[in-house]
mmCIF file of C-alpha atoms and ligand atoms in Angstrom:
data_model
loop_
_atom_site.group_PDB
_atom_site.id
_atom_site.type_symbol
_atom_site.label_atom_id
_atom_site.label_comp_id
_atom_site.label_asym_id
_atom_site.label_seq_id
_atom_site.Cartn_x
_atom_site.Cartn_y
_atom_site.Cartn_z
ATOM 1 C CA UNK A 1458 -20.033 21.279 11.649
ATOM 2 C CA UNK A 1459 -19.334 22.311 8.203
ATOM 3 C CA UNK A 1460 -17.284 19.882 6.361
ATOM 4 C CA UNK A 1461 -13.612 20.113 5.921
ATOM 5 C CA UNK A 1462 -12.475 19.791 2.258
ATOM 6 C CA UNK A 1463 -9.153 18.017 3.033
ATOM 7 C CA UNK A 1464 -6.877 20.664 0.553
ATOM 8 C CA UNK A 1465 -6.953 22.770 3.665
ATOM 9 C CA UNK A 1466 -5.125 20.490 5.281
ATOM 10 C CA UNK A 1467 -3.380 19.484 2.446
ATOM 11 C CA UNK A 1468 -2.871 21.529 -0.409
ATOM 12 C CA UNK A 1469 -0.467 18.987 -2.143
ATOM 13 C CA UNK A 1470 -0.307 15.179 -2.874
ATOM 14 C CA UNK A 1471 2.460 12.774 -4.671
ATOM 15 C CA UNK A 1472 0.789 9.462 -5.065
ATOM 16 C CA UNK A 1473 2.646 6.516 -6.831
ATOM 17 C CA UNK A 1474 1.055 3.755 -8.534
ATOM 18 C CA UNK A 1475 -1.904 6.301 -9.402
ATOM 19 C CA UNK A 1476 -2.929 4.790 -12.935
ATOM 20 C CA UNK A 1477 -4.981 1.986 -11.570
ATOM 21 C CA UNK A 1478 -6.556 0.374 -8.113
ATOM 22 C CA UNK A 1479 -5.994 1.719 -4.714
ATOM 23 C CA UNK A 1480 -4.002 4.558 -5.979
ATOM 24 C CA UNK A 1481 -6.405 5.576 -8.601
ATOM 25 C CA UNK A 1482 -9.168 5.516 -6.064
ATOM 26 C CA UNK A 1483 -6.978 7.530 -3.734
ATOM 27 C CA UNK A 1484 -5.928 10.219 -6.657
ATOM 28 C CA UNK A 1485 -9.655 10.736 -7.159
ATOM 29 C CA UNK A 1486 -10.524 11.162 -3.735
ATOM 30 C CA UNK A 1487 -7.898 13.773 -3.388
ATOM 31 C CA UNK A 1488 -9.048 15.831 -6.483
ATOM 32 C CA UNK A 1489 -12.557 15.638 -5.117
ATOM 33 C CA UNK A 1490 -11.369 17.337 -2.427
ATOM 34 C CA UNK A 1491 -9.506 19.970 -4.287
ATOM 35 C CA UNK A 1492 -6.230 18.807 -3.748
ATOM 36 C CA UNK A 1493 -3.240 19.023 -6.411
ATOM 37 C CA UNK A 1494 -2.013 15.891 -6.788
ATOM 38 C CA UNK A 1495 1.203 14.539 -8.870
ATOM 39 C CA UNK A 1496 0.273 11.246 -9.615
ATOM 40 C CA UNK A 1497 3.049 8.106 -10.681
ATOM 41 C CA UNK A 1498 2.736 5.502 -13.244
ATOM 42 C CA UNK A 1499 5.707 3.539 -15.242
ATOM 43 C CA UNK A 1500 3.808 4.674 -18.700
ATOM 44 C CA UNK A 1501 1.829 8.028 -18.997
ATOM 45 C CA UNK A 1502 -0.660 6.480 -21.131
ATOM 46 C CA UNK A 1503 -1.668 4.539 -17.965
ATOM 47 C CA UNK A 1504 -2.766 8.111 -16.755
ATOM 48 C CA UNK A 1505 -4.390 9.943 -19.774
ATOM 49 C CA UNK A 1506 -7.855 9.515 -18.511
ATOM 50 C CA UNK A 1507 -6.517 12.016 -15.379
ATOM 51 C CA UNK A 1508 -4.319 14.121 -17.492
ATOM 52 C CA UNK A 1509 -6.888 16.703 -18.468
ATOM 53 C CA UNK A 1510 -8.037 17.277 -14.601
ATOM 54 C CA UNK A 1511 -6.732 20.532 -14.310
ATOM 55 C CA UNK A 1512 -4.957 19.670 -10.901
ATOM 56 C CA UNK A 1513 -3.343 16.373 -12.025
ATOM 57 C CA UNK A 1514 0.192 16.476 -12.971
ATOM 58 C CA UNK A 1515 1.495 13.087 -14.222
ATOM 59 C CA UNK A 1516 4.934 11.758 -13.004
ATOM 60 C CA UNK A 1517 6.985 8.740 -14.787
ATOM 61 C CA UNK A 1518 8.240 6.721 -12.295
ATOM 62 C CA UNK A 1519 9.179 3.042 -12.058
ATOM 63 C CA UNK A 1520 10.246 1.368 -8.641
ATOM 64 C CA UNK A 1521 12.848 -1.085 -10.477
ATOM 65 C CA UNK A 1522 14.617 2.279 -10.927
ATOM 66 C CA UNK A 1523 16.188 2.111 -7.144
ATOM 67 C CA UNK A 1524 17.823 5.311 -6.370
ATOM 68 C CA UNK A 1525 17.021 7.418 -9.140
ATOM 69 C CA UNK A 1526 13.300 7.755 -8.238
ATOM 70 C CA UNK A 1527 14.607 10.166 -5.587
ATOM 71 C CA UNK A 1528 15.228 12.674 -8.279
ATOM 72 C CA UNK A 1529 11.869 11.690 -9.855
ATOM 73 C CA UNK A 1530 10.841 12.906 -6.992
ATOM 74 C CA UNK A 1531 12.720 16.056 -6.172
ATOM 75 C CA UNK A 1532 11.466 17.203 -9.611
ATOM 76 C CA UNK A 1533 8.044 17.065 -8.629
ATOM 77 C CA UNK A 1534 8.272 18.448 -5.611
ATOM 78 C CA UNK A 1535 10.276 21.939 -6.622
ATOM 79 C CA UNK A 1536 7.446 22.358 -9.296
ATOM 80 C CA UNK A 1537 4.414 21.278 -6.682
ATOM 81 C CA UNK A 1538 6.080 23.538 -3.745
ATOM 82 C CA UNK A 1539 6.860 21.144 -1.837
ATOM 83 C CA UNK A 1540 4.237 18.112 -0.552
ATOM 84 C CA UNK A 1541 2.108 17.706 2.339
ATOM 85 C CA UNK A 1542 1.196 14.521 1.621
ATOM 86 C CA UNK A 1543 2.635 11.637 0.190
ATOM 87 C CA UNK A 1544 0.933 8.002 -0.583
ATOM 88 C CA UNK A 1545 3.897 5.144 -1.473
ATOM 89 C CA UNK A 1546 1.191 3.097 -2.985
ATOM 90 C CA UNK A 1547 2.849 1.786 -5.868
ATOM 91 C CA UNK A 1548 3.374 -2.243 -5.612
ATOM 92 C CA UNK A 1549 3.075 -5.909 -6.991
ATOM 93 C CA UNK A 1550 3.072 -9.437 -5.563
ATOM 94 C CA UNK A 1551 5.207 -12.226 -6.827
ATOM 95 C CA UNK A 1552 3.378 -15.962 -6.470
ATOM 96 C CA UNK A 1553 5.993 -18.318 -6.235
ATOM 97 C CA UNK A 1554 7.689 -21.202 -3.639
ATOM 98 C CA UNK A 1555 9.903 -19.063 -1.360
ATOM 99 C CA UNK A 1556 12.494 -22.447 -2.117
ATOM 100 C CA UNK A 1557 11.803 -23.303 -5.462
ATOM 101 C CA UNK A 1558 11.596 -19.588 -6.734
ATOM 102 C CA UNK A 1559 14.706 -17.727 -7.720
ATOM 103 C CA UNK A 1560 16.706 -15.924 -5.243
ATOM 104 C CA UNK A 1561 16.507 -12.982 -7.369
ATOM 105 C CA UNK A 1562 12.756 -13.019 -7.600
ATOM 106 C CA UNK A 1563 12.860 -12.476 -4.453
ATOM 107 C CA UNK A 1564 15.336 -9.602 -3.965
ATOM 108 C CA UNK A 1565 14.099 -7.955 -6.685
ATOM 109 C CA UNK A 1566 10.994 -8.000 -4.717
ATOM 110 C CA UNK A 1567 12.772 -6.427 -2.110
ATOM 111 C CA UNK A 1568 14.400 -3.586 -3.660
ATOM 112 C CA UNK A 1569 11.053 -2.352 -5.180
ATOM 113 C CA UNK A 1570 8.355 -3.005 -2.539
ATOM 114 C CA UNK A 1571 11.014 -2.019 0.265
ATOM 115 C CA UNK A 1572 14.234 -0.420 0.036
ATOM 116 C CA UNK A 1573 12.984 2.131 -3.493
ATOM 117 C CA UNK A 1574 9.540 2.644 -1.293
ATOM 118 C CA UNK A 1575 11.858 3.352 1.728
ATOM 119 C CA UNK A 1576 13.934 5.779 -0.323
ATOM 120 C CA UNK A 1577 10.990 7.590 -1.469
ATOM 121 C CA UNK A 1578 9.560 7.732 1.934
ATOM 122 C CA UNK A 1579 12.558 9.199 3.178
ATOM 123 C CA UNK A 1580 12.814 11.785 0.479
ATOM 124 C CA UNK A 1581 9.376 12.751 1.180
ATOM 125 C CA UNK A 1582 10.120 13.389 5.081
ATOM 126 C CA UNK A 1583 13.264 14.879 4.550
ATOM 127 C CA UNK A 1584 10.854 17.839 2.599
ATOM 128 C CA UNK A 1585 7.966 17.503 5.512
ATOM 129 C CA UNK A 1586 10.425 18.242 8.319
ATOM 130 C CA UNK A 1587 12.085 21.353 7.600
ATOM 131 C CA UNK A 1588 8.387 22.849 7.020
ATOM 132 C CA UNK A 1589 6.763 21.207 10.341
ATOM 133 C CA UNK A 1590 4.194 19.450 9.043
ATOM 134 C CA UNK A 1591 2.879 16.556 6.716
ATOM 135 C CA UNK A 1592 1.931 13.046 6.134
ATOM 136 C CA UNK A 1593 3.265 9.952 4.500
ATOM 137 C CA UNK A 1594 1.345 7.076 4.380
ATOM 138 C CA UNK A 1595 2.857 4.026 3.366
ATOM 139 C CA UNK A 1596 0.433 1.628 1.762
ATOM 140 C CA UNK A 1597 1.697 -1.701 3.870
ATOM 141 C CA UNK A 1598 -0.879 -4.665 3.841
ATOM 142 C CA UNK A 1599 -2.957 -6.838 6.483
ATOM 143 C CA UNK A 1600 -0.683 -9.537 4.998
ATOM 144 C CA UNK A 1601 1.704 -7.993 7.810
ATOM 145 C CA UNK A 1602 -0.733 -9.620 10.303
ATOM 146 C CA UNK A 1603 -2.245 -12.664 8.258
ATOM 147 C CA UNK A 1604 1.474 -13.436 5.939
ATOM 148 C CA UNK A 1605 0.168 -15.077 2.359
ATOM 149 C CA UNK A 1606 1.252 -18.560 1.303
ATOM 150 C CA UNK A 1607 3.640 -18.685 -1.679
ATOM 151 C CA UNK A 1608 3.923 -14.676 -1.516
ATOM 152 C CA UNK A 1609 6.975 -14.783 0.816
ATOM 153 C CA UNK A 1610 8.916 -11.698 -0.371
ATOM 154 C CA UNK A 1611 5.509 -9.325 -0.716
ATOM 155 C CA UNK A 1612 5.017 -10.400 3.460
ATOM 156 C CA UNK A 1613 8.369 -9.525 3.986
ATOM 157 C CA UNK A 1614 8.587 -6.116 2.280
ATOM 158 C CA UNK A 1615 5.044 -5.129 4.102
ATOM 159 C CA UNK A 1616 6.006 -5.866 7.301
ATOM 160 C CA UNK A 1617 9.272 -4.072 6.716
ATOM 161 C CA UNK A 1618 7.118 -1.096 5.552
ATOM 162 C CA UNK A 1619 5.213 -1.331 8.638
ATOM 163 C CA UNK A 1620 8.619 -1.694 10.919
ATOM 164 C CA UNK A 1621 9.749 1.517 9.300
ATOM 165 C CA UNK A 1622 6.598 3.413 9.676
ATOM 166 C CA UNK A 1623 6.375 2.967 13.589
ATOM 167 C CA UNK A 1624 10.241 3.234 13.959
ATOM 168 C CA UNK A 1625 9.108 6.807 11.890
ATOM 169 C CA UNK A 1626 6.572 7.505 14.741
ATOM 170 C CA UNK A 1627 8.963 7.170 17.137
ATOM 171 C CA UNK A 1628 11.419 9.491 15.557
ATOM 172 C CA UNK A 1629 9.088 12.550 14.744
ATOM 173 C CA UNK A 1630 6.992 12.273 17.747
ATOM 174 C CA UNK A 1631 6.363 15.864 18.860
ATOM 175 C CA UNK A 1632 6.097 17.071 15.505
ATOM 176 C CA UNK A 1633 3.071 18.130 13.303
ATOM 177 C CA UNK A 1634 4.465 15.614 10.822
ATOM 178 C CA UNK A 1635 3.152 12.172 10.813
ATOM 179 C CA UNK A 1636 3.319 8.563 9.338
ATOM 180 C CA UNK A 1637 0.132 6.403 8.396
ATOM 181 C CA UNK A 1638 0.963 2.837 8.193
ATOM 182 C CA UNK A 1639 -2.015 1.616 6.240
ATOM 183 C CA UNK A 1640 -3.444 -1.509 5.826
ATOM 184 C CA UNK A 1641 -5.646 -3.030 3.383
ATOM 185 C CA UNK A 1642 -6.906 -6.215 3.476
ATOM 186 C CA UNK A 1643 -8.334 -7.883 -0.349
ATOM 187 C CA UNK A 1644 -9.657 -4.967 -2.286
ATOM 188 C CA UNK A 1645 -11.262 -5.586 -6.213
ATOM 189 C CA UNK A 1646 -7.832 -4.166 -7.997
ATOM 190 C CA UNK A 1647 -5.922 -5.164 -10.976
ATOM 191 C CA UNK A 1648 -3.233 -6.799 -8.246
ATOM 192 C CA UNK A 1649 -3.671 -10.535 -8.706
ATOM 193 C CA UNK A 1650 -3.572 -10.065 -12.705
ATOM 194 C CA UNK A 1651 -0.516 -7.743 -12.655
ATOM 195 C CA UNK A 1652 1.349 -10.206 -10.055
ATOM 196 C CA UNK A 1653 4.206 -12.485 -11.340
ATOM 197 C CA UNK A 1654 4.498 -15.836 -11.056
ATOM 198 C CA UNK A 1655 7.806 -17.722 -10.742
ATOM 199 C CA UNK A 1656 8.454 -21.392 -9.888
ATOM 200 C CA UNK A 1657 7.216 -23.577 -7.311
ATOM 201 C CA UNK A 1658 3.746 -21.634 -7.820
ATOM 202 C CA UNK A 1659 2.222 -24.322 -9.777
ATOM 203 C CA UNK A 1660 2.044 -27.145 -7.937
ATOM 204 C CA UNK A 1661 -1.652 -28.149 -6.857
ATOM 205 C CA UNK A 1662 -1.371 -26.815 -3.437
ATOM 206 C CA UNK A 1663 -0.358 -23.403 -4.857
ATOM 207 C CA UNK A 1664 -2.938 -23.653 -7.434
ATOM 208 C CA UNK A 1665 -5.048 -23.827 -4.640
ATOM 209 C CA UNK A 1666 -3.811 -20.934 -2.623
ATOM 210 C CA UNK A 1667 -3.750 -19.002 -5.982
ATOM 211 C CA UNK A 1668 -7.671 -19.907 -7.028
ATOM 212 C CA UNK A 1669 -8.357 -18.451 -3.174
ATOM 213 C CA UNK A 1670 -6.489 -15.172 -3.525
ATOM 214 C CA UNK A 1671 -8.425 -14.595 -6.985
ATOM 215 C CA UNK A 1672 -11.827 -14.811 -4.950
ATOM 216 C CA UNK A 1673 -10.975 -13.331 -2.348
ATOM 217 C CA UNK A 1674 -10.247 -10.123 -4.439
ATOM 218 C CA UNK A 1675 -13.447 -10.940 -6.673
ATOM 219 C CA UNK A 1676 -15.490 -10.668 -3.549
ATOM 220 C CA UNK A 1677 -13.497 -7.866 -1.602
ATOM 221 C CA UNK A 1678 -14.625 -4.136 -1.538
ATOM 222 C CA UNK A 1679 -14.248 -1.718 -4.247
ATOM 223 C CA UNK A 1680 -11.207 0.660 -3.974
ATOM 224 C CA UNK A 1681 -13.338 3.525 -3.055
ATOM 225 C CA UNK A 1682 -13.914 2.322 0.105
ATOM 226 C CA UNK A 1683 -10.056 2.102 0.978
ATOM 227 C CA UNK A 1684 -9.915 5.925 -0.231
ATOM 228 C CA UNK A 1685 -13.148 7.188 2.171
ATOM 229 C CA UNK A 1686 -11.599 4.943 5.345
ATOM 230 C CA UNK A 1687 -8.253 7.131 4.099
ATOM 231 C CA UNK A 1688 -9.969 10.321 3.713
ATOM 232 C CA UNK A 1689 -11.422 10.092 7.550
ATOM 233 C CA UNK A 1690 -8.397 9.041 8.795
ATOM 234 C CA UNK A 1691 -6.445 11.956 7.067
ATOM 235 C CA UNK A 1692 -9.055 14.610 8.079
ATOM 236 C CA UNK A 1693 -8.739 12.944 11.783
ATOM 237 C CA UNK A 1694 -4.763 13.781 11.501
ATOM 238 C CA UNK A 1695 -4.314 10.288 12.621
ATOM 239 C CA UNK A 1696 -1.017 8.589 12.876
ATOM 240 C CA UNK A 1697 -0.379 5.123 13.066
ATOM 241 C CA UNK A 1698 -2.046 1.996 11.622
ATOM 242 C CA UNK A 1699 -5.711 2.033 9.854
ATOM 243 C CA UNK A 1700 -6.665 -0.811 8.530
ATOM 244 C CA UNK A 1701 -9.192 -1.041 5.749
ATOM 245 C CA UNK A 1702 -11.348 -3.730 4.091
ATOM 246 C CA UNK A 1703 -14.093 -5.922 4.816
ATOM 247 C CA UNK A 1704 -15.473 -5.953 8.325
ATOM 248 C CA UNK A 1705 -14.017 -9.423 8.951
ATOM 249 C CA UNK A 1706 -10.656 -8.785 7.453
ATOM 250 C CA UNK A 1707 -10.360 -5.527 8.592
ATOM 251 C CA UNK A 1708 -12.022 -5.677 12.245
ATOM 252 C CA UNK A 1709 -12.601 -8.804 13.248
ATOM 253 C CA UNK A 1710 -10.240 -11.165 12.572
ATOM 254 C CA UNK A 1711 -7.319 -8.682 13.281
ATOM 255 C CA UNK A 1712 -9.096 -8.518 17.092
ATOM 256 C CA UNK A 1713 -9.531 -12.200 17.177
ATOM 257 C CA UNK A 1714 -6.127 -12.834 16.285
ATOM 258 C CA UNK A 1715 -4.258 -10.496 19.019
ATOM 259 C CA UNK A 1716 -6.506 -12.776 21.807
ATOM 260 C CA UNK A 1717 -5.653 -15.990 19.879
ATOM 261 C CA UNK A 1718 -2.614 -18.057 20.210
ATOM 262 C CA UNK A 1719 0.074 -18.307 16.664
ATOM 263 C CA UNK A 1720 -1.392 -22.459 16.616
ATOM 264 C CA UNK A 1721 -4.833 -21.036 16.431
ATOM 265 C CA UNK A 1722 -4.221 -18.495 13.780
ATOM 266 C CA UNK A 1723 -2.197 -20.630 11.776
ATOM 267 C CA UNK A 1724 -4.332 -23.384 11.914
ATOM 268 C CA UNK A 1725 -7.396 -21.081 10.535
ATOM 269 C CA UNK A 1726 -5.160 -19.811 8.060
ATOM 270 C CA UNK A 1727 -4.465 -23.185 6.564
ATOM 271 C CA UNK A 1728 -7.891 -24.116 6.765
ATOM 272 C CA UNK A 1729 -8.781 -20.853 4.924
ATOM 273 C CA UNK A 1730 -6.263 -22.002 1.893
ATOM 274 C CA UNK A 1731 -7.407 -25.441 1.359
ATOM 275 C CA UNK A 1732 -3.500 -26.470 2.391
ATOM 276 C CA UNK A 1733 -4.540 -29.198 5.601
HETATM 277 N N1 LIG B 455 -5.376 -5.045 -3.806
HETATM 278 C C1 LIG B 455 -5.313 -5.324 -2.893
HETATM 279 O O1 LIG B 455 -6.180 -6.532 -2.244
HETATM 280 C C2 LIG B 455 -4.411 -5.175 -1.872
HETATM 281 C C3 LIG B 455 -4.040 -5.635 -0.267
HETATM 282 C C4 LIG B 455 -3.183 -4.766 0.565
HETATM 283 C C5 LIG B 455 -2.222 -3.950 -0.235
HETATM 284 N N2 LIG B 455 -2.562 -3.724 -1.518
HETATM 285 C C6 LIG B 455 -1.477 -3.068 -1.902
HETATM 286 O O2 LIG B 455 -1.909 -1.593 -2.730
HETATM 287 C C7 LIG B 455 -1.040 -1.375 -3.292
HETATM 288 C C8 LIG B 455 -1.658 -0.764 -4.538
HETATM 289 O O3 LIG B 455 -2.030 -2.062 -5.225
HETATM 290 P P1 LIG B 455 -3.331 -2.157 -6.108
HETATM 291 O O4 LIG B 455 -4.611 -3.493 -5.168
HETATM 292 O O5 LIG B 455 -3.955 -1.093 -6.537
HETATM 293 O O6 LIG B 455 -3.087 -3.148 -7.577
HETATM 294 P P2 LIG B 455 -2.865 -2.387 -9.021
HETATM 295 O O7 LIG B 455 -4.410 -2.135 -9.300
HETATM 296 O O8 LIG B 455 -2.063 -3.845 -9.363
HETATM 297 O O9 LIG B 455 -2.110 -1.127 -9.381
HETATM 298 C C9 LIG B 455 -0.973 -1.087 -8.944
HETATM 299 C C10 LIG B 455 -0.147 0.244 -9.032
HETATM 300 O O10 LIG B 455 1.186 0.069 -8.779
HETATM 301 C C11 LIG B 455 1.787 0.946 -9.710
HETATM 302 N N3 LIG B 455 3.294 -0.236 -9.839
HETATM 303 C C12 LIG B 455 3.234 -1.605 -9.967
HETATM 304 N N4 LIG B 455 4.426 -1.840 -10.376
HETATM 305 C C13 LIG B 455 4.943 -0.930 -10.277
HETATM 306 C C14 LIG B 455 6.646 -0.661 -10.414
HETATM 307 N N5 LIG B 455 7.512 -1.700 -10.817
HETATM 308 N N6 LIG B 455 7.005 0.667 -10.255
HETATM 309 C C15 LIG B 455 6.120 1.830 -10.410
HETATM 310 N N7 LIG B 455 5.014 1.714 -10.428
HETATM 311 C C16 LIG B 455 4.592 -0.044 -10.017
HETATM 312 C C17 LIG B 455 0.811 0.297 -11.402
HETATM 313 O O11 LIG B 455 1.400 1.228 -12.357
HETATM 314 P P3 LIG B 455 1.664 1.108 -13.546
HETATM 315 O O12 LIG B 455 1.236 -0.385 -14.195
HETATM 316 O O13 LIG B 455 0.847 1.730 -14.442
HETATM 317 O O14 LIG B 455 2.867 1.647 -13.721
HETATM 318 C C18 LIG B 455 -0.321 0.746 -10.798
HETATM 319 O O15 LIG B 455 -1.263 1.895 -10.356
HETATM 320 C C19 LIG B 455 0.162 -2.091 -3.443
HETATM 321 O O16 LIG B 455 1.186 -1.434 -2.630
HETATM 322 C C20 LIG B 455 -0.711 -3.442 -2.626
HETATM 323 O O17 LIG B 455 0.674 -4.292 -2.335
HETATM 324 C C21 LIG B 455 -3.188 -4.104 -1.903
#
């Protein structure tokens, strides 16, 4: 059977955080498939290398702007004539002690990574439902299944996003509008470099965890691997959970963790992060 280009299913796409890492890989993959992409960054200069592509439109969007992102999305949607695919990818981590860091640090992370991301997802689906088709990809994390020490706000935000994706899957059943809960494991991106470091993150145990997280990312697959997995899921018209990452993180560990008791998973995680 001849390969179908993704553009025959999704002519237009909106990708948040298109300037780097996974979002950049998703954007490159979509452009290579002939999809017209509206991609975001906080600073348009970060999209300069994409700007010359005839199918790319740069959009300035900052998750910290809260409700204002809805207008940014609406303007882009008008210029695209509606989006068939929206990838809620932009995000950052905060590495700090759950109890030591200021409560505002965690509230900020939840506002940006959960509430504002949900606003964008809602706006996307409200555009897709009347058209009777479309796909929303919420980029969550395997941290939902394996929460990371000293990243409690991040774990909560991603768990909330995954729970929201599942609620939507029930509410959109019977329509041709799909939601993918994309759960990446570790990928070689600038994620750790751009993570904010807060109080309580410098204790010896935290320093060991931080070093481990750094090694994980250095040894992880390249973002193009996640883009290839997402492409396959989109072409197969999949909805629901899609895991991507190394064979161990994305396949073996989730399977073992479903079979094993919580105490086993907890002990393995502690050992992995040198917490015992
Ligand atoms: N890398 C991993 O191992 C991994 C694993 C699981 C999940 N994820 C998730 O994958 C997504 C992408 O992360 P990444 O690894 O590709 O990280 P990255 O290389 O640091 O890229 C992050 C992207 O998000 C954008 N961004 C960051 N803060 C933003 C804000 N406040 N408002 C708007 N845009 C913002 C950045 O854009 P500008 O800085 O140019 O504005 C950049 O394009 C995130 O949601 C992350 O949680 C990553």
